[in-house]
C-alpha atoms as a PDB file:
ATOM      1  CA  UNK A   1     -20.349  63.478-110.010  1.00  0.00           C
ATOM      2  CA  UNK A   2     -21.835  60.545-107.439  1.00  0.00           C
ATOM      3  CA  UNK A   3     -18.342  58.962-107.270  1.00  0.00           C
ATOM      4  CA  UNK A   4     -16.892  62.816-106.458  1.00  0.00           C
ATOM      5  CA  UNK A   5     -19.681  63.525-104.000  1.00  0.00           C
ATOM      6  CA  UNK A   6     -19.083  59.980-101.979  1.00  0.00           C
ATOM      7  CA  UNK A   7     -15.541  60.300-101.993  1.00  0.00           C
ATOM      8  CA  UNK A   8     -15.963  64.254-100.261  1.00  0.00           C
ATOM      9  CA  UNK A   9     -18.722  62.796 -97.932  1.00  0.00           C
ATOM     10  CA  UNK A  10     -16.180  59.682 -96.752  1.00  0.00           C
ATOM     11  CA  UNK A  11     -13.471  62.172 -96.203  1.00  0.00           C
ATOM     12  CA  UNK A  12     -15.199  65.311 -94.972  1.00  0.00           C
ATOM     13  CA  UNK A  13     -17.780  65.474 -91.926  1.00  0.00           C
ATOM     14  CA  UNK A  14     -20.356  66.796 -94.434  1.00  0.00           C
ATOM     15  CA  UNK A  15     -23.835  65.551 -95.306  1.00  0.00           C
ATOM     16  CA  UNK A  16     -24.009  64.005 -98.628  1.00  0.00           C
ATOM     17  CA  UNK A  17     -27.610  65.082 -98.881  1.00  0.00           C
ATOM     18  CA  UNK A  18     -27.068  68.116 -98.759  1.00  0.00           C
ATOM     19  CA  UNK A  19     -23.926  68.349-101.268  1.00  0.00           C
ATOM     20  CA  UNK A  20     -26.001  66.422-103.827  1.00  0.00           C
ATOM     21  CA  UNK A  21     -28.422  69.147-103.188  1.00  0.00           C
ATOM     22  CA  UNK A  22     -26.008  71.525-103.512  1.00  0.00           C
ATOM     23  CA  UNK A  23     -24.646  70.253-106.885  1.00  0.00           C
ATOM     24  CA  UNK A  24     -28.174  69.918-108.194  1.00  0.00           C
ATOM     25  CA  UNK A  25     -29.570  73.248-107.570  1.00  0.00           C
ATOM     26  CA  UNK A  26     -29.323  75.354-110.810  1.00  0.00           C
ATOM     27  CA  UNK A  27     -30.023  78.698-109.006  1.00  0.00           C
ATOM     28  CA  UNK A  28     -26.688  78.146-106.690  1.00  0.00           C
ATOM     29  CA  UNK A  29     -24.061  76.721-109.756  1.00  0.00           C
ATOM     30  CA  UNK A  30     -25.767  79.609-111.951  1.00  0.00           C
ATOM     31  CA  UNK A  31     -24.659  82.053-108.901  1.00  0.00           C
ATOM     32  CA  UNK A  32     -21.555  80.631-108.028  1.00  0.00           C
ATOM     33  CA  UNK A  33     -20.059  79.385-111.186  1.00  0.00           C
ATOM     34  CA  UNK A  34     -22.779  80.548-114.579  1.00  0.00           C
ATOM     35  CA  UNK A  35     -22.749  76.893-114.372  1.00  0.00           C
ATOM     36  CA  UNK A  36     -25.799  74.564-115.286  1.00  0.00           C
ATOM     37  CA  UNK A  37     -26.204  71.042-113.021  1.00  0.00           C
ATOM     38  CA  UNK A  38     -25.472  68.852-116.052  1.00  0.00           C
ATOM     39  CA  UNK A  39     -21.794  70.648-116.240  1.00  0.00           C
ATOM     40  CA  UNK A  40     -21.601  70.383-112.003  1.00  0.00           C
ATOM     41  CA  UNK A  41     -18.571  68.183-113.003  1.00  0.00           C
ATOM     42  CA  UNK A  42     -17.159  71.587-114.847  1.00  0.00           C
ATOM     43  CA  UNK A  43     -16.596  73.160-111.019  1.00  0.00           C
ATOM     44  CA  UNK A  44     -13.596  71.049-110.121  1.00  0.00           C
ATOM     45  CA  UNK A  45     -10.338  71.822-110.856  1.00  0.00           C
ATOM     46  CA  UNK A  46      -8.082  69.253-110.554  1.00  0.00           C
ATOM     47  CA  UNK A  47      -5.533  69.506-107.962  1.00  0.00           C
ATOM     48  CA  UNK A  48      -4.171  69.195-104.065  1.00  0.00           C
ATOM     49  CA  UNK A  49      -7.196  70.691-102.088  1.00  0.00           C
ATOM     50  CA  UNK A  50      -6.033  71.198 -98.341  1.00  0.00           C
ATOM     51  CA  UNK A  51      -9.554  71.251 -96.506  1.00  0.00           C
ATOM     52  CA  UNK A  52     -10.142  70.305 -92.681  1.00  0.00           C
ATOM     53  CA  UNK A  53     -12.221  67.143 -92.300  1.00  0.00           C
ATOM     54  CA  UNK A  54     -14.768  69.350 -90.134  1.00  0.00           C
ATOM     55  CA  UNK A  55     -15.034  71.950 -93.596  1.00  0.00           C
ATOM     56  CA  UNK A  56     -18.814  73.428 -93.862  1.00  0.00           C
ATOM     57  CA  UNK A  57     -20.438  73.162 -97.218  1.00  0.00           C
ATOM     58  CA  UNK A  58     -20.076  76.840 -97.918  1.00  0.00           C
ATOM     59  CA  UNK A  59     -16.385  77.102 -96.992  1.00  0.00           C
ATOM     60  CA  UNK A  60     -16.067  73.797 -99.609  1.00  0.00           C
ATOM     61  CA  UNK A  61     -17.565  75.353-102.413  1.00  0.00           C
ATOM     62  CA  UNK A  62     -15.963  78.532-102.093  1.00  0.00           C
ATOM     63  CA  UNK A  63     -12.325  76.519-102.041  1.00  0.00           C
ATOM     64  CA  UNK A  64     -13.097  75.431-105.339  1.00  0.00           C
ATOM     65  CA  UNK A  65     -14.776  78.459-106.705  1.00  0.00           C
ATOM     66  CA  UNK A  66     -11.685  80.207-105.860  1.00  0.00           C
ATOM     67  CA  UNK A  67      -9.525  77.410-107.864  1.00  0.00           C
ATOM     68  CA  UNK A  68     -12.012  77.550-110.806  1.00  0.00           C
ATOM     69  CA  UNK A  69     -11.841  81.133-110.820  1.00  0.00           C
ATOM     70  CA  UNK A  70      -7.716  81.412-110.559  1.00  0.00           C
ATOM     71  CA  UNK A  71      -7.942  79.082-114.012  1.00  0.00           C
ATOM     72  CA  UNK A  72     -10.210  81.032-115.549  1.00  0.00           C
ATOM     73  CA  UNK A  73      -8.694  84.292-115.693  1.00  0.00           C
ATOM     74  CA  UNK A  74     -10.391  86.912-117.776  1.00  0.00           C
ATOM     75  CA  UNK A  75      -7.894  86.479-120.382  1.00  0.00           C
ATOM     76  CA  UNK A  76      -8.397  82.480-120.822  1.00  0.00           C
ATOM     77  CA  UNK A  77     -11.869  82.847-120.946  1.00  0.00           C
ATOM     78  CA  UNK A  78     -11.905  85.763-123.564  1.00  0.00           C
ATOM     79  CA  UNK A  79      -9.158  83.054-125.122  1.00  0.00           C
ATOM     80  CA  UNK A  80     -11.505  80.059-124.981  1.00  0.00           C
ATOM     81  CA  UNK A  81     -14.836  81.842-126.411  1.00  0.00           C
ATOM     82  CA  UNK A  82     -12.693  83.720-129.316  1.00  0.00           C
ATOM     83  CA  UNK A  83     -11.629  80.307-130.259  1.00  0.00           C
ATOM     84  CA  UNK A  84     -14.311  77.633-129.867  1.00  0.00           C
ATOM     85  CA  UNK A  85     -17.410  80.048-129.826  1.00  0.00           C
ATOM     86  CA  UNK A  86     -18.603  77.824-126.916  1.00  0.00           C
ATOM     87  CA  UNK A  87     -19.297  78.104-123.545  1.00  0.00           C
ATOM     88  CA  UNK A  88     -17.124  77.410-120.901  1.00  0.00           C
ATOM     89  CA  UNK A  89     -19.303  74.656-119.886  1.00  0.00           C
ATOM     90  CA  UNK A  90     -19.059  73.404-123.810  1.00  0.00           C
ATOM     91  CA  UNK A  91     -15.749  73.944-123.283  1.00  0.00           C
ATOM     92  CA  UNK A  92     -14.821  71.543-120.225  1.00  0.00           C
ATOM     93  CA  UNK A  93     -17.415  69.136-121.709  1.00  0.00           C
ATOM     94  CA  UNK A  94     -15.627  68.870-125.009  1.00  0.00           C
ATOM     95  CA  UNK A  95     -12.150  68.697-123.250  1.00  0.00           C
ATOM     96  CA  UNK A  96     -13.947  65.631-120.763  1.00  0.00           C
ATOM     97  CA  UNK A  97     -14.207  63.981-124.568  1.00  0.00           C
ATOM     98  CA  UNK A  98     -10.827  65.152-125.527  1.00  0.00           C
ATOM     99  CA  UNK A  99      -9.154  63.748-122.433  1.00  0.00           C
ATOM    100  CA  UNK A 100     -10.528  60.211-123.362  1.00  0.00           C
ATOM    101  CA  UNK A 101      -9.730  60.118-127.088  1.00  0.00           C
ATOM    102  CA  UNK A 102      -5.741  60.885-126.671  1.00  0.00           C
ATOM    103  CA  UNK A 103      -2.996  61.510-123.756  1.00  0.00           C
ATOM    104  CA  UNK A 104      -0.658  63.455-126.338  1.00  0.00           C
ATOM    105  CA  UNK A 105      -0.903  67.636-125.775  1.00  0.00           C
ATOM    106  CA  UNK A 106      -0.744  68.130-130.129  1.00  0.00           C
ATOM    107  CA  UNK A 107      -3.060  65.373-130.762  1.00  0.00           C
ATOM    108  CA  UNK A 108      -5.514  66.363-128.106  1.00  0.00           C
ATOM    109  CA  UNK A 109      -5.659  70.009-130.122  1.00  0.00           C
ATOM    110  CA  UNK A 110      -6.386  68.382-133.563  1.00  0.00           C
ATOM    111  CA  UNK A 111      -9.183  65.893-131.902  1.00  0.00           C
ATOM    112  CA  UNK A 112     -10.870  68.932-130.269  1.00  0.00           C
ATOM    113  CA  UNK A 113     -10.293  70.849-134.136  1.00  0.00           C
ATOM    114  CA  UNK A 114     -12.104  67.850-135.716  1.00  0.00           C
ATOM    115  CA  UNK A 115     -14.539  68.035-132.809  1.00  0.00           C
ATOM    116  CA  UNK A 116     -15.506  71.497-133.133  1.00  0.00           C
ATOM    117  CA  UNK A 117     -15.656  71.255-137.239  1.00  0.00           C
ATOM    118  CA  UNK A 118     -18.007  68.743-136.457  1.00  0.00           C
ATOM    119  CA  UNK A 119     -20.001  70.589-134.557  1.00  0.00           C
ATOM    120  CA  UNK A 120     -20.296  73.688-136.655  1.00  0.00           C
ATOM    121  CA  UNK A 121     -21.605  71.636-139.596  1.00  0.00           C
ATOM    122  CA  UNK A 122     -24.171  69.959-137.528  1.00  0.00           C
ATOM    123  CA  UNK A 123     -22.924  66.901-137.688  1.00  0.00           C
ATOM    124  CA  UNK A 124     -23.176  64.178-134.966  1.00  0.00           C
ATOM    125  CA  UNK A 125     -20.241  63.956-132.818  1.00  0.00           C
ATOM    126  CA  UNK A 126     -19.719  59.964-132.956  1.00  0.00           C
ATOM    127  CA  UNK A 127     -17.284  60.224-130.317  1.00  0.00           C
ATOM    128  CA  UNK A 128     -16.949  56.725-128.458  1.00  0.00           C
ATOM    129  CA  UNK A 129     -15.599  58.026-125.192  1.00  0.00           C
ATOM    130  CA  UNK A 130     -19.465  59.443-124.773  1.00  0.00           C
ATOM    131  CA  UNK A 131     -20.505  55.632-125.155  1.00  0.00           C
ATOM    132  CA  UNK A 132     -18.291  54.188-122.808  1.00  0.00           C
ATOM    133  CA  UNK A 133     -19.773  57.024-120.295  1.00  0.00           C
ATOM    134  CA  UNK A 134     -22.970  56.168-121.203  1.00  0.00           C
ATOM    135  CA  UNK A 135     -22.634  52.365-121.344  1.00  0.00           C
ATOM    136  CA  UNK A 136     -20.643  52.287-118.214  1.00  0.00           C
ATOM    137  CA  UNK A 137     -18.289  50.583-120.113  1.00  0.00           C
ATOM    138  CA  UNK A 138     -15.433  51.260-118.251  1.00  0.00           C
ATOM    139  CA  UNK A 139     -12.205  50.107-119.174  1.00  0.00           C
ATOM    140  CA  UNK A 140     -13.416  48.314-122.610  1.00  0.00           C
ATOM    141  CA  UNK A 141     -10.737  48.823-125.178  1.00  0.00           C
ATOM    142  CA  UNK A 142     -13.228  48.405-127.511  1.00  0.00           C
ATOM    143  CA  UNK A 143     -16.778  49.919-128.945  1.00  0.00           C
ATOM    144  CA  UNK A 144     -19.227  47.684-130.744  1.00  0.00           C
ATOM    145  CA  UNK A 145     -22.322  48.684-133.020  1.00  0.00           C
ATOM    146  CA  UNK A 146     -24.546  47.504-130.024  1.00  0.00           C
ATOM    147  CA  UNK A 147     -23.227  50.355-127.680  1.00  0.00           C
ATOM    148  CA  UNK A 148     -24.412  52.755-129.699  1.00  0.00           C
ATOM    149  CA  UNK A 149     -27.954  51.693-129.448  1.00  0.00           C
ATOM    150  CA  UNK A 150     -28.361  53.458-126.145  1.00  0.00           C
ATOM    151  CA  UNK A 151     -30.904  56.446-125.786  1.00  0.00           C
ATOM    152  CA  UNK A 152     -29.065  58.733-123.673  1.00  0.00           C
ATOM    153  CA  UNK A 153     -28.018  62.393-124.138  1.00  0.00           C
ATOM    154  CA  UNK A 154     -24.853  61.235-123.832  1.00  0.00           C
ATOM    155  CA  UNK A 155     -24.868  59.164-126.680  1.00  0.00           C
ATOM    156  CA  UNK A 156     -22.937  61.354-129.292  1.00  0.00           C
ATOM    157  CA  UNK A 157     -24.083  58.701-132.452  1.00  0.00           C
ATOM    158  CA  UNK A 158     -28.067  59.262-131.491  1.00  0.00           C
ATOM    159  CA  UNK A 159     -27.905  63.031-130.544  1.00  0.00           C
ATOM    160  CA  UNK A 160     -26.333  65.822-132.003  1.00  0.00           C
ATOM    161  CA  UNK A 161     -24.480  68.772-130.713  1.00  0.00           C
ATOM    162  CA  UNK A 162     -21.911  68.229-126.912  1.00  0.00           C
ATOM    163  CA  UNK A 163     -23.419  65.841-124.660  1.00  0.00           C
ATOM    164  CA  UNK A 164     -25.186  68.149-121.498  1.00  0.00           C
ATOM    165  CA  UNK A 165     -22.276  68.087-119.107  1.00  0.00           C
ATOM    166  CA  UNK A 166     -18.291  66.630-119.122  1.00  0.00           C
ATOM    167  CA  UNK A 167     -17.788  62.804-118.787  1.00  0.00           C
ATOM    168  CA  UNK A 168     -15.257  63.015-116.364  1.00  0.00           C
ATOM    169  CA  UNK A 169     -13.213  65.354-114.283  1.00  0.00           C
ATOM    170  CA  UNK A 170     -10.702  67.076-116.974  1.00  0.00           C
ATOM    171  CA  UNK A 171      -7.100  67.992-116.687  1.00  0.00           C
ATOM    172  CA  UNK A 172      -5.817  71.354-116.608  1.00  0.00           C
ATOM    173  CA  UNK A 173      -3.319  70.548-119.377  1.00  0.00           C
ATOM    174  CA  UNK A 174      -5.931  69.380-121.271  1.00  0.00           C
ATOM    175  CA  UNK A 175      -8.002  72.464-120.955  1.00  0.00           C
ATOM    176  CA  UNK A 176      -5.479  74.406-122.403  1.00  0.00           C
ATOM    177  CA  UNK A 177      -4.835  72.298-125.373  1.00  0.00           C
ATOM    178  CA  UNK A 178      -8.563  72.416-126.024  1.00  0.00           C
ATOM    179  CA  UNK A 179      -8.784  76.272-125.621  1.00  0.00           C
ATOM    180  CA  UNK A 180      -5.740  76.539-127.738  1.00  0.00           C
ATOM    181  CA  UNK A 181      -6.628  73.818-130.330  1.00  0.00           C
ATOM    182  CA  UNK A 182      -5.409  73.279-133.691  1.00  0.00           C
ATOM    183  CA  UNK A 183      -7.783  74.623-136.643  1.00  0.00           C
ATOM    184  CA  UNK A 184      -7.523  72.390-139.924  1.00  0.00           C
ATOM    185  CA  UNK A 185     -10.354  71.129-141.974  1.00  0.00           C
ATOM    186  CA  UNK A 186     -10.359  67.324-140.696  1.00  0.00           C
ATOM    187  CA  UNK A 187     -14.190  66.020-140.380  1.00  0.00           C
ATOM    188  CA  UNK A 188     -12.770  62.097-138.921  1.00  0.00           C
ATOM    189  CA  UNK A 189      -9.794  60.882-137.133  1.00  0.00           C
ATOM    190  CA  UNK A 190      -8.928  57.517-136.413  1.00  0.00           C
ATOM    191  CA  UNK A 191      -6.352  55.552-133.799  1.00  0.00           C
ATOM    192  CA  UNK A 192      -3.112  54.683-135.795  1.00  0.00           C
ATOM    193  CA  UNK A 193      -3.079  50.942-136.481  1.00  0.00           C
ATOM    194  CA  UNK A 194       0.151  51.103-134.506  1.00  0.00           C
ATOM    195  CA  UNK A 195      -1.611  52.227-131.600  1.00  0.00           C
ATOM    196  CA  UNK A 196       0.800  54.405-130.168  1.00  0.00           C
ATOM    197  CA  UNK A 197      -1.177  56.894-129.151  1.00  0.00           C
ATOM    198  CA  UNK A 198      -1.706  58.657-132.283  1.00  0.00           C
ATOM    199  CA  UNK A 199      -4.140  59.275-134.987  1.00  0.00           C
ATOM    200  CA  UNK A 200      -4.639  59.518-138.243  1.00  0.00           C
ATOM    201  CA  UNK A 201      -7.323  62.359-139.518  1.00  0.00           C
ATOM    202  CA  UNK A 202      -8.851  62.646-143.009  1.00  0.00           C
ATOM    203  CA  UNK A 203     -11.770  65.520-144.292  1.00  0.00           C
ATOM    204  CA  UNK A 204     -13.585  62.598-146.158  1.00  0.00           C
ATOM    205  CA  UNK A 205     -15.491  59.847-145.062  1.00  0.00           C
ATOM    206  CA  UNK A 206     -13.502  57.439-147.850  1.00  0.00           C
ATOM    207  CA  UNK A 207     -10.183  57.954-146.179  1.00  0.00           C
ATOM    208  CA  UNK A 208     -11.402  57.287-143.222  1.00  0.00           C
ATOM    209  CA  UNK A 209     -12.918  54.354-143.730  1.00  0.00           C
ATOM    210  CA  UNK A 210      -9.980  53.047-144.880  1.00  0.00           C
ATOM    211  CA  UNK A 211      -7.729  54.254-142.066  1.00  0.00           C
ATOM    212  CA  UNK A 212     -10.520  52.517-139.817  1.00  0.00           C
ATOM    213  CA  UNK A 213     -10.525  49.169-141.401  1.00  0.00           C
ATOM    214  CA  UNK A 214      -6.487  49.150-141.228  1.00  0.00           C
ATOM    215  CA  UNK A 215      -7.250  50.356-137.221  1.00  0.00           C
ATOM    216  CA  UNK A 216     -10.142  47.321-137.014  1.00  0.00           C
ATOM    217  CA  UNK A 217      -7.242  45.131-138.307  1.00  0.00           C
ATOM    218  CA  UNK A 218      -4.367  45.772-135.897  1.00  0.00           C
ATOM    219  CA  UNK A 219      -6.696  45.603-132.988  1.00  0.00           C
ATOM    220  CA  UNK A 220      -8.015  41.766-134.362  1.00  0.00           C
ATOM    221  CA  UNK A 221      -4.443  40.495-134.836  1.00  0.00           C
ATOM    222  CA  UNK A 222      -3.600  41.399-131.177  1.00  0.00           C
ATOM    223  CA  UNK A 223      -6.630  40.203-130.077  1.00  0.00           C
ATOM    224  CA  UNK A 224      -8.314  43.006-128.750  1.00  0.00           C
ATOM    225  CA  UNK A 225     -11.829  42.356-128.302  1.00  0.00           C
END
């Protein structure tokens, strides 16, 4: 949210103090979004915004309270809750995981299936795009045991349940796929040793392992470290 609140600041003649304060105020995102500040991420919708340089705060956040709202009609949202049995918050900050785990629409709605399965046993998440979030470990290709020593909500391996608010700013298209995700009884998923993109998913913790060690393989013989 820091990088989104600099980049409005450089390009608007607004006061970042007072859009930080805006952002951080739970009384104004529970008014103008039922939003909490850890999901402050979950007001923008990605797209073309065409706003004057000389904007006012207010006129800012109602330009993207009307975009949030045109997503999420009544009928999406009824959609999303029937589904998941999440919030919309949850929602955007399991699709912020999503996002990071695959590019492809039909994997994206097994990953959030395994995802929520996950969740409704109680199990931890593991998921290592919430590492590289909170490792600031951007652009790694890679996650080692030692990132997931970190004591941050956002570490998925420590804490259970969805991390407090979406690791990044998500796609519409992958908001859908997450709202219309695929329901199967797959506990684990792991990248393809072909790494193409796909994965492969497995409801035991044996199959898995062995679809991660032929994963662990591929990525030593190219040499990705």
């Amino acid at each position: 949210m820091e990088e989104f609140i600099l980049y409005v600041d450089d390009k608007l003649e607004l006061d970042e103090d007072q859009l930080e304060g805006y952002f951080e105020d739970p009384n104004m995102l529970e008014r103008d979004f039922n939003l909490a500040p850890s999901c402050a991420f979950a007001t923008i919708i990605p797209q073309v915004y065409e706003i004057s340089w000389a904007t006012s705060l207010p006129d800012l956040i109602n330009e993207l309270r009307k975009t949030y709202n045109t997503f999420w009609t009544k009928e999406r949202l009824a959609k999303a809750k029937k589904n998941t049995k999440l919030s919309i918050g949850e929602v955007i900050t399991l699709a912020s995981i999503v996002q990071n785990e695959s590019y492809i629409p039909e994997e994206q709605q097994k990953i959030a299936g395994v995802y929520l399965n996950r969740l409704n046993k109680g199990m931890l998440l593991q998921a290592d795009p919430t590492l590289v979030f909170a490792n600031k470990l951007w652009g790694v290709q890679r996650i080692y045991d030692k990132d997931k020593d970190i004591d941050s909500p956002y570490n998925t391996y420590k804490y259970k349940g969805l991390p407090p608010g979406p690791i990044c700013l998500v796609k519409t298209q992958v908001l859908l796929q997450v709202i219309d995700l695929t329901k199967h009884k797959y506990l684990f998923f792991c990248a393809k040793p072909e790494l193409n993109g796909y994965s492969d998913f497995s409801e035991t913790y044996e199959q898995h392992t062995k679809y991660a060690k032929a994963y662990q393989k591929a990525m030593n013989k190219k040499g990705i470290k």
